[in-house]
Coordinates of C-alpha atoms in Angstrom, one line a residue:
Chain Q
X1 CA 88.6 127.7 52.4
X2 CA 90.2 128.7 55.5
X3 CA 86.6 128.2 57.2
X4 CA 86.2 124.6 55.5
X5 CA 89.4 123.3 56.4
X6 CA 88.3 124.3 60.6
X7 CA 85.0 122.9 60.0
X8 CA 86.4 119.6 58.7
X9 CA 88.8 119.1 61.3
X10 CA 86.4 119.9 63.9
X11 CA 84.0 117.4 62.6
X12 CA 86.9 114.8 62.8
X13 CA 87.9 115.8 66.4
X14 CA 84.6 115.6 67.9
X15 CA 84.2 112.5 66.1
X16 CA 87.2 111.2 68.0
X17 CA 85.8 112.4 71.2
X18 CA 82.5 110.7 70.3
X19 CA 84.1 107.0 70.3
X20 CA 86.2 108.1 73.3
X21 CA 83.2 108.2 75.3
X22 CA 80.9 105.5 73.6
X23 CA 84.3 103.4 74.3
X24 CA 83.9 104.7 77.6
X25 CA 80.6 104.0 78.1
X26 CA 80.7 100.4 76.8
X27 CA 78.8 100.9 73.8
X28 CA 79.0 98.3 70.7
X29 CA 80.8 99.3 67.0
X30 CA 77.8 101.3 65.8
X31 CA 77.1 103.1 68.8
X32 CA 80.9 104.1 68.7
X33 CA 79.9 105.3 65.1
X34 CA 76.8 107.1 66.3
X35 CA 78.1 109.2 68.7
X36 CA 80.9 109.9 66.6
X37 CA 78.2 111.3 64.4
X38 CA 76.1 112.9 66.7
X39 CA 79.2 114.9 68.5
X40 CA 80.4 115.9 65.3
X41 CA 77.4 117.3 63.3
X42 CA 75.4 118.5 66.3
X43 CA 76.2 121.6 66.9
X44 CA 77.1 122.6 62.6
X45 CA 73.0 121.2 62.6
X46 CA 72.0 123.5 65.5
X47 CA 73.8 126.2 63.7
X48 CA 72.0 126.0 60.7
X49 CA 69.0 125.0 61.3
X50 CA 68.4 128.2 63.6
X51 CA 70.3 130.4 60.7
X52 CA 68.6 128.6 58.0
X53 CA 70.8 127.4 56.3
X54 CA 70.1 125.5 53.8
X55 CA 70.8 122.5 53.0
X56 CA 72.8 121.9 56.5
X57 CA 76.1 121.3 56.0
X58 CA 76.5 117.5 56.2
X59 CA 73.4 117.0 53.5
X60 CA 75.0 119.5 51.0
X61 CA 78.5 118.1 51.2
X62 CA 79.2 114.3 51.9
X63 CA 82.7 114.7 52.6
X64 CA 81.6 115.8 56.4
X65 CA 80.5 111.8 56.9
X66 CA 83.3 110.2 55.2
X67 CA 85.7 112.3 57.4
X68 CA 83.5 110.9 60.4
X69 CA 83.6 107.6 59.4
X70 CA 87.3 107.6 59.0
X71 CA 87.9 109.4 62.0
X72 CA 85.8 107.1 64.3
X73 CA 87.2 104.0 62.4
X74 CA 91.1 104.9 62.7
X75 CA 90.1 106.1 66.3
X76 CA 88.6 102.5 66.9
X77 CA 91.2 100.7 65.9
X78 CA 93.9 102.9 67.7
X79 CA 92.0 102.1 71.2
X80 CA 91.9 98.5 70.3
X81 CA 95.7 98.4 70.3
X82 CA 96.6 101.2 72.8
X83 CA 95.3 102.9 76.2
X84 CA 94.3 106.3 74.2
X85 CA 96.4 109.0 76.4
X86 CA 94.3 109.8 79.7
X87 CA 93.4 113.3 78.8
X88 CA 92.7 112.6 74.8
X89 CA 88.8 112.9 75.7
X90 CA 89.4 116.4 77.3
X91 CA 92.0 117.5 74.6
X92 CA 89.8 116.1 71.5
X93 CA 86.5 117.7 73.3
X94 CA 88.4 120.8 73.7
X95 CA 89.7 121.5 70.0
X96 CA 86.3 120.4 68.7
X97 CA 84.8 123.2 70.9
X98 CA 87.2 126.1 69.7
X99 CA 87.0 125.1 66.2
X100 CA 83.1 125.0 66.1
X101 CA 82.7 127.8 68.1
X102 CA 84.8 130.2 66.2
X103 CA 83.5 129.2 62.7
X104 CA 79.6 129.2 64.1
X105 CA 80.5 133.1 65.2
X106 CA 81.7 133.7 61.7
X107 CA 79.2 132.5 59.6
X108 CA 76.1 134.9 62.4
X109 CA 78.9 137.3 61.9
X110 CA 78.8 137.2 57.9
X111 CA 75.0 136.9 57.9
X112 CA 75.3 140.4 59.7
X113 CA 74.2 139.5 63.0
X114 CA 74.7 141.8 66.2
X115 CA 78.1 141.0 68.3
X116 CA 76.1 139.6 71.1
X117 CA 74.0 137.0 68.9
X118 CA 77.2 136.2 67.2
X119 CA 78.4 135.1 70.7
X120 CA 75.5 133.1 71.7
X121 CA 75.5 131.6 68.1
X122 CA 79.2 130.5 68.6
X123 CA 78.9 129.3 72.0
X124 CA 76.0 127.2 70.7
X125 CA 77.4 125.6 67.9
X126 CA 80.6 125.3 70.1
X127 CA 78.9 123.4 72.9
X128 CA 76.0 121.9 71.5
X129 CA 77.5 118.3 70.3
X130 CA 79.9 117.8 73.3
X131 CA 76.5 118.1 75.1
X132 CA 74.4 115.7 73.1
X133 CA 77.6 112.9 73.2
X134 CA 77.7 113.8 77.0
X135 CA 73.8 113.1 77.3
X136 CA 73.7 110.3 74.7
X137 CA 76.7 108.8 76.8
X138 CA 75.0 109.1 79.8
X139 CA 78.0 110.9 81.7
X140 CA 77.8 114.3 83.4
X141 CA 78.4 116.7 80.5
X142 CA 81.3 118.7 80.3
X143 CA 80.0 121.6 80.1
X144 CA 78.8 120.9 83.3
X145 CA 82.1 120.3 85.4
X146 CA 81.9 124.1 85.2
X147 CA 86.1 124.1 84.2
X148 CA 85.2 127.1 82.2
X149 CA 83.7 125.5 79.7
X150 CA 81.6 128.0 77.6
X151 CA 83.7 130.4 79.2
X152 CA 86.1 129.4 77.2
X153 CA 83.9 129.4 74.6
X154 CA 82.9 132.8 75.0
X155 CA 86.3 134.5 75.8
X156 CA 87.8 133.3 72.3
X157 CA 85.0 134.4 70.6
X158 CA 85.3 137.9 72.0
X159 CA 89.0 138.3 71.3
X160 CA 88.2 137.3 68.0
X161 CA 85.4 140.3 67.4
X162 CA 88.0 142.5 68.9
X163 CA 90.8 141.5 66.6
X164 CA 88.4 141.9 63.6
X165 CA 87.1 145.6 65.0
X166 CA 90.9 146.2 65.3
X167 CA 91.4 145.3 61.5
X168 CA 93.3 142.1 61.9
X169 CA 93.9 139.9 59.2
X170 CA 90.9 137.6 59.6
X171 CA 92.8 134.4 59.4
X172 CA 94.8 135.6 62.4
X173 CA 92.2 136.8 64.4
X174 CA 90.6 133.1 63.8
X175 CA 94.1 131.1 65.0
X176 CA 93.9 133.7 68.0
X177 CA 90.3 133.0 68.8
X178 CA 90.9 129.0 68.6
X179 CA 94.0 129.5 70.7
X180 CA 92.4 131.8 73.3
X181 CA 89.5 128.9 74.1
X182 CA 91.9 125.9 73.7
X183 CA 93.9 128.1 76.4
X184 CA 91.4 128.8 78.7
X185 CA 89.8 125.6 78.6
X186 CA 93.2 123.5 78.9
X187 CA 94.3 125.3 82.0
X188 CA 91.1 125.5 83.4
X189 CA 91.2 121.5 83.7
X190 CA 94.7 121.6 84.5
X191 CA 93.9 124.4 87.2
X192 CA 90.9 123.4 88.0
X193 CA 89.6 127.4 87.7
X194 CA 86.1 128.2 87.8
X195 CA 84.0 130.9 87.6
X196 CA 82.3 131.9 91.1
X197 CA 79.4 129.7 92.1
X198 CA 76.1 131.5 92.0
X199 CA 75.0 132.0 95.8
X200 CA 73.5 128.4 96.8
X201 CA 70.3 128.9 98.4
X202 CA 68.8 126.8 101.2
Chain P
X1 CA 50.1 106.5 48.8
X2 CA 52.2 103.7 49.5
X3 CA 54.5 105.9 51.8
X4 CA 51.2 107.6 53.4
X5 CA 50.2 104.6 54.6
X6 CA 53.2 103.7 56.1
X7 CA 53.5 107.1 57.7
X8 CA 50.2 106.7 59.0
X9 CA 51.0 103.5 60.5
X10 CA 54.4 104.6 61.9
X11 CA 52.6 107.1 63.5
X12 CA 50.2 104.9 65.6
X13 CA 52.2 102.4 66.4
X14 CA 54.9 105.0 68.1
X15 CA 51.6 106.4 69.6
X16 CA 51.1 103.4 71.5
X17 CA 54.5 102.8 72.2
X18 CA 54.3 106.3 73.9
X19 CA 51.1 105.2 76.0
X20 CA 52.8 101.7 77.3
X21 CA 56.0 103.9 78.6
X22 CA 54.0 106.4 79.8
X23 CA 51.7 103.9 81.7
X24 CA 55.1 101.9 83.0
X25 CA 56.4 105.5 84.2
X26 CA 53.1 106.4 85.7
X27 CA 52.4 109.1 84.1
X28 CA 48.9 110.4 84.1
X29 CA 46.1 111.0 81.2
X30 CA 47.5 113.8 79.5
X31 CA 50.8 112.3 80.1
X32 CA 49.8 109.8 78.0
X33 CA 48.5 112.0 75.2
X34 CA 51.5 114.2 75.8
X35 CA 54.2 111.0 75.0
X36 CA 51.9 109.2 72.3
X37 CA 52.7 112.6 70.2
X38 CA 56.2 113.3 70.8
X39 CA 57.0 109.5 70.2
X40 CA 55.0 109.5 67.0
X41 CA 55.8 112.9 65.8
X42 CA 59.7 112.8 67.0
X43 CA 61.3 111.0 64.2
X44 CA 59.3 112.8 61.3
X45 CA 59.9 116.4 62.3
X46 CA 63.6 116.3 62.8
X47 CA 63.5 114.2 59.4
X48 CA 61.4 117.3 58.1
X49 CA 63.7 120.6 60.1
X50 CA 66.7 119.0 58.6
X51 CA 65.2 118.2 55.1
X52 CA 64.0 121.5 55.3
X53 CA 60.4 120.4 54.1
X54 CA 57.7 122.7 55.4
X55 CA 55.1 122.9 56.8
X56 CA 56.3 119.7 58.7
X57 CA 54.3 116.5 58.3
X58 CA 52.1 116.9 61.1
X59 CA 51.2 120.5 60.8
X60 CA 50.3 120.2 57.1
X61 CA 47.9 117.0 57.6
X62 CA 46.2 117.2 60.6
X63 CA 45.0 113.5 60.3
X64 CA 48.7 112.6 61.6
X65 CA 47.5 114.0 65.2
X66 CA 44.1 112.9 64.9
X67 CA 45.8 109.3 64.5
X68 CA 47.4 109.9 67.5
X69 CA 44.5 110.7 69.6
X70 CA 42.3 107.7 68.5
X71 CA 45.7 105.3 68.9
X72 CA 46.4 106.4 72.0
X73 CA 42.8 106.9 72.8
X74 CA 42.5 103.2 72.2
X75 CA 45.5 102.1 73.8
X76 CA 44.4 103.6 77.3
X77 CA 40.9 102.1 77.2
X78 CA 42.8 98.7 76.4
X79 CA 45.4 98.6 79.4
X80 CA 42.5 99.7 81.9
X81 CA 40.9 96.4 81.2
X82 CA 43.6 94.2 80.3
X83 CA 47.2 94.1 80.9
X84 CA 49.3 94.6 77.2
X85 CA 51.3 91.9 76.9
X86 CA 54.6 91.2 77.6
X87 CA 56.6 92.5 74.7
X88 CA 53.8 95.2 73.7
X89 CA 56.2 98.0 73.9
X90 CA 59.0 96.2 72.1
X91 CA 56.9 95.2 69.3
X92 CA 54.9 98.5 68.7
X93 CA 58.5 100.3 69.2
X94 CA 60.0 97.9 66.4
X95 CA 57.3 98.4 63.8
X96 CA 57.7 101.8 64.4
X97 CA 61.1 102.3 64.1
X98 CA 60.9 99.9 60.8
X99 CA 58.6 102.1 59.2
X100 CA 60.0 105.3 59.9
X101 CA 63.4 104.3 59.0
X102 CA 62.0 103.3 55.4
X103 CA 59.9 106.3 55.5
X104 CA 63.3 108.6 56.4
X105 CA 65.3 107.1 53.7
X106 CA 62.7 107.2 50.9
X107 CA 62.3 111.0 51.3
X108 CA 65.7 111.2 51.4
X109 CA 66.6 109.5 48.6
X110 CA 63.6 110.9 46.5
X111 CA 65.7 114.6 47.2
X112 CA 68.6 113.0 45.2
X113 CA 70.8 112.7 48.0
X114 CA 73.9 110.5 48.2
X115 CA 73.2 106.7 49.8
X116 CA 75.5 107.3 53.0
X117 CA 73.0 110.5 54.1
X118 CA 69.9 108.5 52.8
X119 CA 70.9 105.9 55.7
X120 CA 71.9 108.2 58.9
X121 CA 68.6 109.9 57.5
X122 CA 66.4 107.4 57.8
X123 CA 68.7 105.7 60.9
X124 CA 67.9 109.1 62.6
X125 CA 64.0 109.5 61.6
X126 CA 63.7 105.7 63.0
X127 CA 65.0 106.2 66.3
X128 CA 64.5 110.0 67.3
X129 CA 60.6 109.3 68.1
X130 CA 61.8 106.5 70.0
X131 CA 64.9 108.2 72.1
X132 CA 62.5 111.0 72.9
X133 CA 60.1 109.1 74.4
X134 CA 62.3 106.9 76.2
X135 CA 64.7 110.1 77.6
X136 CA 61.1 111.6 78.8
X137 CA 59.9 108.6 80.7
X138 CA 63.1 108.7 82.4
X139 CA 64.2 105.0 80.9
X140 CA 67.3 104.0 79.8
X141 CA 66.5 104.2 75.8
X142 CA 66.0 101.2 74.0
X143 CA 68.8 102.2 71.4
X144 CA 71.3 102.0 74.1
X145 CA 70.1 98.9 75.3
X146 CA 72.5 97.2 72.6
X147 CA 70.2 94.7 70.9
X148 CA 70.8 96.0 67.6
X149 CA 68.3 98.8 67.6
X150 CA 70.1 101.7 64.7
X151 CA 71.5 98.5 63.3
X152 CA 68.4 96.7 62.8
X153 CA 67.5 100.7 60.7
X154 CA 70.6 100.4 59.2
X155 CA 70.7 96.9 57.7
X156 CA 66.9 97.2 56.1
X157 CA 67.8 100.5 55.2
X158 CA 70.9 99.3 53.2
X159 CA 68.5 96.4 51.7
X160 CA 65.9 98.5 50.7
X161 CA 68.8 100.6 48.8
X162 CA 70.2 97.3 47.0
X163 CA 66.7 96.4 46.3
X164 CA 66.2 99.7 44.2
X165 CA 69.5 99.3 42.9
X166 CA 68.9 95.8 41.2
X167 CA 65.6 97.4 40.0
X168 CA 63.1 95.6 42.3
X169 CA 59.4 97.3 42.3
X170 CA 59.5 100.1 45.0
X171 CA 56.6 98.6 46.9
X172 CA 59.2 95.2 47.1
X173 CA 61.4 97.0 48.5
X174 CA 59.8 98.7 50.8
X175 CA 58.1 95.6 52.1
X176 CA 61.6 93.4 52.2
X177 CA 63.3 96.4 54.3
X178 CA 60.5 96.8 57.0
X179 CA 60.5 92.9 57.3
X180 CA 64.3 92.8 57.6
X181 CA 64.0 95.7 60.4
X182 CA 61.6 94.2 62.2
X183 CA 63.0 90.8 61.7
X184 CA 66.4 92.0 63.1
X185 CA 64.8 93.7 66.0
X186 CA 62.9 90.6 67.1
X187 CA 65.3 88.4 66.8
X188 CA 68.2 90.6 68.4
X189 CA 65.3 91.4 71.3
X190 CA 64.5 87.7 71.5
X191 CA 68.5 85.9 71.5
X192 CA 70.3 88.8 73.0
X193 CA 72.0 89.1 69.8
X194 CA 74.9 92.5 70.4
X195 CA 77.6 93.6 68.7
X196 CA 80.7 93.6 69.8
X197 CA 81.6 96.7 72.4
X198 CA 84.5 98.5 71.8
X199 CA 87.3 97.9 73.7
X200 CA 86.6 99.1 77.7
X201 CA 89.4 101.3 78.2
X202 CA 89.9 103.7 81.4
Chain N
X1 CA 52.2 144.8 70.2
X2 CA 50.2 143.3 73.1
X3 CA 52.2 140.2 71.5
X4 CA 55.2 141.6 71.3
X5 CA 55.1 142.8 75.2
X6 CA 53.7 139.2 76.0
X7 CA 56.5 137.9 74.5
X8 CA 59.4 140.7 76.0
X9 CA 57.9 139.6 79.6
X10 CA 57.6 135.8 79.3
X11 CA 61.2 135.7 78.0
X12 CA 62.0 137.7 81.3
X13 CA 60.4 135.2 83.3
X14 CA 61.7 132.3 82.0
X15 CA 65.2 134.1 82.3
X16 CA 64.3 134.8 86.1
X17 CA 63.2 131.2 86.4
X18 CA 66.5 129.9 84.5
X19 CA 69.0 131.5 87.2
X20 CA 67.0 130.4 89.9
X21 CA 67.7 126.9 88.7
X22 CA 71.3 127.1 88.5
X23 CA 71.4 129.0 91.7
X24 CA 69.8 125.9 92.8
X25 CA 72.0 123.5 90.9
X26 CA 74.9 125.2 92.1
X27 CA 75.9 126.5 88.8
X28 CA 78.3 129.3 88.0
X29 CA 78.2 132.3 86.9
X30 CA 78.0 132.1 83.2
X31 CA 75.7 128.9 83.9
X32 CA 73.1 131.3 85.0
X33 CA 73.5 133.2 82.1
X34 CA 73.5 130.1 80.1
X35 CA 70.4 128.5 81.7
X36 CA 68.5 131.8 81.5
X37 CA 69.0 132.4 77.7
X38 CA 67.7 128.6 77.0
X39 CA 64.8 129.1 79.2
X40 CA 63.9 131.9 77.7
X41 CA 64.5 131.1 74.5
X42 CA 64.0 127.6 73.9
X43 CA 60.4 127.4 73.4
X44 CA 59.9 130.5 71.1
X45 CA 62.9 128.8 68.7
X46 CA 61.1 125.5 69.3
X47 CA 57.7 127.5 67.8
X48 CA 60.0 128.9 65.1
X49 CA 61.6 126.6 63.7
X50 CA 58.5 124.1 63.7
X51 CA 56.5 126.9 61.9
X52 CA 59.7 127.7 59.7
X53 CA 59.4 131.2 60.6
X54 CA 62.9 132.8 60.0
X55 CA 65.2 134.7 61.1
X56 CA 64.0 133.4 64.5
X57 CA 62.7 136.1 67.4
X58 CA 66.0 136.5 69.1
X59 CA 68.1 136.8 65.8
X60 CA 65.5 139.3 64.2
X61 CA 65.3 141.6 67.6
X62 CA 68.5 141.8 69.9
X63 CA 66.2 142.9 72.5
X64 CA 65.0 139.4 73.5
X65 CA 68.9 138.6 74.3
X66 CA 69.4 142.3 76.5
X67 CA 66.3 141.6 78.1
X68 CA 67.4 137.8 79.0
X69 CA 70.5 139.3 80.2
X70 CA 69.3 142.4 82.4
X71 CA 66.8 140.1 84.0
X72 CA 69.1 137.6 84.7
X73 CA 71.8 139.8 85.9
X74 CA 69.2 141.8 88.2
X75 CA 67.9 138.2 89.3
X76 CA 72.0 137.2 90.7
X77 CA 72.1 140.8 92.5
X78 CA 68.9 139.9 93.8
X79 CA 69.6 136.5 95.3
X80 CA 73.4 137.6 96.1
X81 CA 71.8 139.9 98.9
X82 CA 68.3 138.0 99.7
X83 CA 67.0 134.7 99.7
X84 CA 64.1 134.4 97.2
X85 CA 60.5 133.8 98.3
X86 CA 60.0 130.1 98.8
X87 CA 57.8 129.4 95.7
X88 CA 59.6 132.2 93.4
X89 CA 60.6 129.6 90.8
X90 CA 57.4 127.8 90.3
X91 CA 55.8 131.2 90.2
X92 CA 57.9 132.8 87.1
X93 CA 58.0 129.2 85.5
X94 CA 53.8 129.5 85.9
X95 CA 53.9 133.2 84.4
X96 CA 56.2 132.0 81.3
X97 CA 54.7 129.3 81.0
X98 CA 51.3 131.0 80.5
X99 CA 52.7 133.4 78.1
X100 CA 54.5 131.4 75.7
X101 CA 51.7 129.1 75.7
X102 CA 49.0 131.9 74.0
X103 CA 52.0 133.3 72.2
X104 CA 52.4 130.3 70.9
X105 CA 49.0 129.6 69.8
X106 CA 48.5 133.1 68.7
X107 CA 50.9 132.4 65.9
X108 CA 50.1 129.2 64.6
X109 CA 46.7 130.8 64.9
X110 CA 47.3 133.2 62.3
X111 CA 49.1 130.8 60.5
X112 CA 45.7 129.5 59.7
X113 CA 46.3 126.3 61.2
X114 CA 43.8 123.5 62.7
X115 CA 42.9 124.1 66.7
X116 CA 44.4 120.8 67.3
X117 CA 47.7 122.0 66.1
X118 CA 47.1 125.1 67.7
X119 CA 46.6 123.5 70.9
X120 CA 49.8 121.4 70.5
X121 CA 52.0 124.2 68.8
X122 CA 51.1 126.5 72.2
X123 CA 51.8 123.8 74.8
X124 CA 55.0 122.7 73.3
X125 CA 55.8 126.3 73.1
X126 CA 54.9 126.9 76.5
X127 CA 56.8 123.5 78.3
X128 CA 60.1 123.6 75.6
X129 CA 62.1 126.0 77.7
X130 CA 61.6 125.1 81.5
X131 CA 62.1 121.2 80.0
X132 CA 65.2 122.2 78.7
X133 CA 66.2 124.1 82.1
X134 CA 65.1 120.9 84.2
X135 CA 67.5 118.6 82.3
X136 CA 70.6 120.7 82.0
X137 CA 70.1 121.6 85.6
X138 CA 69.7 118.1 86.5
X139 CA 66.0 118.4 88.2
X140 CA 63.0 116.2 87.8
X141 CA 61.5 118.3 84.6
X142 CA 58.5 120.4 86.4
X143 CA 56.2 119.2 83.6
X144 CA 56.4 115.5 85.2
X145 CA 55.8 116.4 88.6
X146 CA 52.2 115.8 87.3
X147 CA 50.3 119.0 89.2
X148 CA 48.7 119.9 86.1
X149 CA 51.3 121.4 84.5
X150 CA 50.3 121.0 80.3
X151 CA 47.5 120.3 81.6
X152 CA 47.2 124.1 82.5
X153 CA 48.5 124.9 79.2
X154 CA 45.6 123.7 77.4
X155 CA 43.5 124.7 79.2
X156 CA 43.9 128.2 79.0
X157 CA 44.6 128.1 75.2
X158 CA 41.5 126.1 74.8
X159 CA 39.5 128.8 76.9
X160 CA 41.2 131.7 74.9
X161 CA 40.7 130.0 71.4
X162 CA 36.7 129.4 72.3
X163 CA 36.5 132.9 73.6
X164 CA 37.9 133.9 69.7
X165 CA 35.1 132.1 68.7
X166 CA 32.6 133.8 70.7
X167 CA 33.9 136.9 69.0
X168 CA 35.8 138.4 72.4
X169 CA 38.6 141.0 71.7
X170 CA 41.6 139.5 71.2
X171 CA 43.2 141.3 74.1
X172 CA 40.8 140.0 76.6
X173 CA 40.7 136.2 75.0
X174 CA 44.3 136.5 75.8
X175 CA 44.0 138.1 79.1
X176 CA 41.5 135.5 80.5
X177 CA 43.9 132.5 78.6
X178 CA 46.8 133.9 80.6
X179 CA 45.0 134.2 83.5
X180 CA 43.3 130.6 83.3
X181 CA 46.9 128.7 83.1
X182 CA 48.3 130.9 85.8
X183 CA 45.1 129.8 88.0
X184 CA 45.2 126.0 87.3
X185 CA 48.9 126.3 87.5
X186 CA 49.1 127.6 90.7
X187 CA 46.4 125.9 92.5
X188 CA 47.5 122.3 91.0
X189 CA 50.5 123.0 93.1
X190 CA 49.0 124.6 96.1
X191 CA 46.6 121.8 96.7
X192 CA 48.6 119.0 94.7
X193 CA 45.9 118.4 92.0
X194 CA 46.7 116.2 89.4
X195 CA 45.0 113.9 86.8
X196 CA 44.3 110.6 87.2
X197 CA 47.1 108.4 86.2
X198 CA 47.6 105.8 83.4
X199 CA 46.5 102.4 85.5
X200 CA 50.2 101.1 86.5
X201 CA 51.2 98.1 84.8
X202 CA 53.0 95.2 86.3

């Protein structure tokens, strides 16, 4: 339930960050719609298509479109009345990526995987639609700014393994998780922190 | 038999689609090859992964690639002697996308699923051949070049399911939402036809 | 076993190959880590997923992720303290490239399937994972630089599905395979072979 209600909002946030940047990228109605869509179920597909999941999430239960298609559309008409805040993009991006990342470690973790493909598998599922609207938008994707990105990614995922080793409630050791990465990665745009630059060669 | 043949053609027409970019691009030979496929095979495997139906279309029939090879086989004997003409791409890329879309929604409909995933479905199995090719040939993708491309999918698409609806022989159907895809596609190609972009904000 | 080690060391390679890139591409850190796990990764999940063979390598075996890592964490120390020889990237993309490629066609192999998918199945294995590592890493994808790059690739599984035929041991059908994409590989960039191209069109 608890894991629904994430997933759901997720798929609504990323679906606001999707007609941020199709607005961004002067792309018509439908496009806006598209990579609303695209954001929002790419990396729940990703996630279960490499578990096997079956049916993926957005074919077994409709509700995951209509909450696109009302997110997108009351996004839309919001940006047609008002400038949308200048960091919305970054802050909509941002809670998409903690909420998918945390609930694409729990469902590895539930199918029993080992800690360090649970952290992969959240860190894809985290980054993957962010990437494909970043592509698809033609902009540099975030994940690329190197702002700690899937860092964050990765760090909230970790303290939320170590809360659940630790016996934590799992509800809290979810918030915690989602905080940790909307932490990290808000600062680190704020801050500008990033992790040290591999050694450039020639 | 109906939706075989339709496959079939799909197929080859996204296979020469592939060769024309690829030619454009420069590619060489096997670059050629190497597009037709991914172009033609694109659409229907992500259809397949997500509908779960395996083995995927291409790897259960192997006259799917041997369509490719003689299409694209053709094409490359044709544009040594004669230039295509003009719109050769756009046409074989708008047949193609017609037919797939229809072919993406009929299989999902046919799995009982509700009419708003029958359409992304077939939206997505209509353009993913397509976006591939283009994203490899380093072209700015047709879908983005805002001539109602996923909304020439989605308006045959939505005919085709009205058609079914008021009963109309599946074969009608069919027919009526290729012709309305392609129809769409020409004439948004031909008179510039867009819809409206959302709002330019920054 | 022989597969399995094939395997183990093209996933190192394409992991040494991925942090090369982002060394290049002036990535961080965890973008080398990053890059390295989809290099290495990305065409063996291509393979499985295609062929629906679940759980997928990396999810069934940990190993393939601590190998990823250890070679890509050796590769950083490595280039922290010296440059790396001048062709070290096109080298451990040839050697992965010439693994996955007859790993790849091994399995659909004894999945029973057609040659033609064979062929296809190993060269899309083979090119999936340095593709993906020249478009996140913002580089002109090696397999268009057009020296016979799936070129090579089918090649050698051509040579090491005849040699099957001509009842050779497996072991040495793979051998020479390996070897034959390593050789074309190499030399296509040594002495810039390359097919003819598609004749250029307006």
């Amino acid at each position: 339930m608890l894991f629904y209600l994430l997933d759901l909002i997720g798929v609504a946030v990323f679906a606001v960050s999707g007609v941020l940047a199709a607005s961004r990228s002067g792309l018509d109605l439908l496009g806006g719609f598209a990579l609303a869509a695209l954001t929002a179920i790419g990396g729940g597909t990703l996630r279960d298509v490499l578990l096997n999941r079956h049916p993926i999430f957005w074919i077994r239960d409709a509700r995951y479109l209509l909450v696109i298609l009302i997110a997108a559309a009351l996004t839309m008409i919001y940006i047609v009345f008002l400038p949308p805040p200048g960091n919305s993009l970054l802050m909509a991006d941002a809670l998409g990526l903690a909420l998918f990342a945390i609930s694409g470690a729990q469902i590895a973790e539930s199918a029993g995987l080992s800690p360090l493909i649970v952290v992969l598998m959240g860190a894809m599922t985290g980054t993957a639609g962010g990437m494909l609207r970043d592509v698809m938008s033609a902009r540099v994707p975030l994940i690329f700014t190197q702002d700690l990105y899937a860092t964050a990614a990765i760090a909230g995922i970790v303290v939320y393994l170590l809360l659940q080793k630790l016996s934590t409630p799992r509800s809290l050791a979810v918030g915690v998780g989602v905080v940790v990465i909307l932490g990290v990665r808000v600062m680190a745009v704020v801050f500008g922190m990033h992790l040290p630059r591999l050694h450039a060669l020639h």
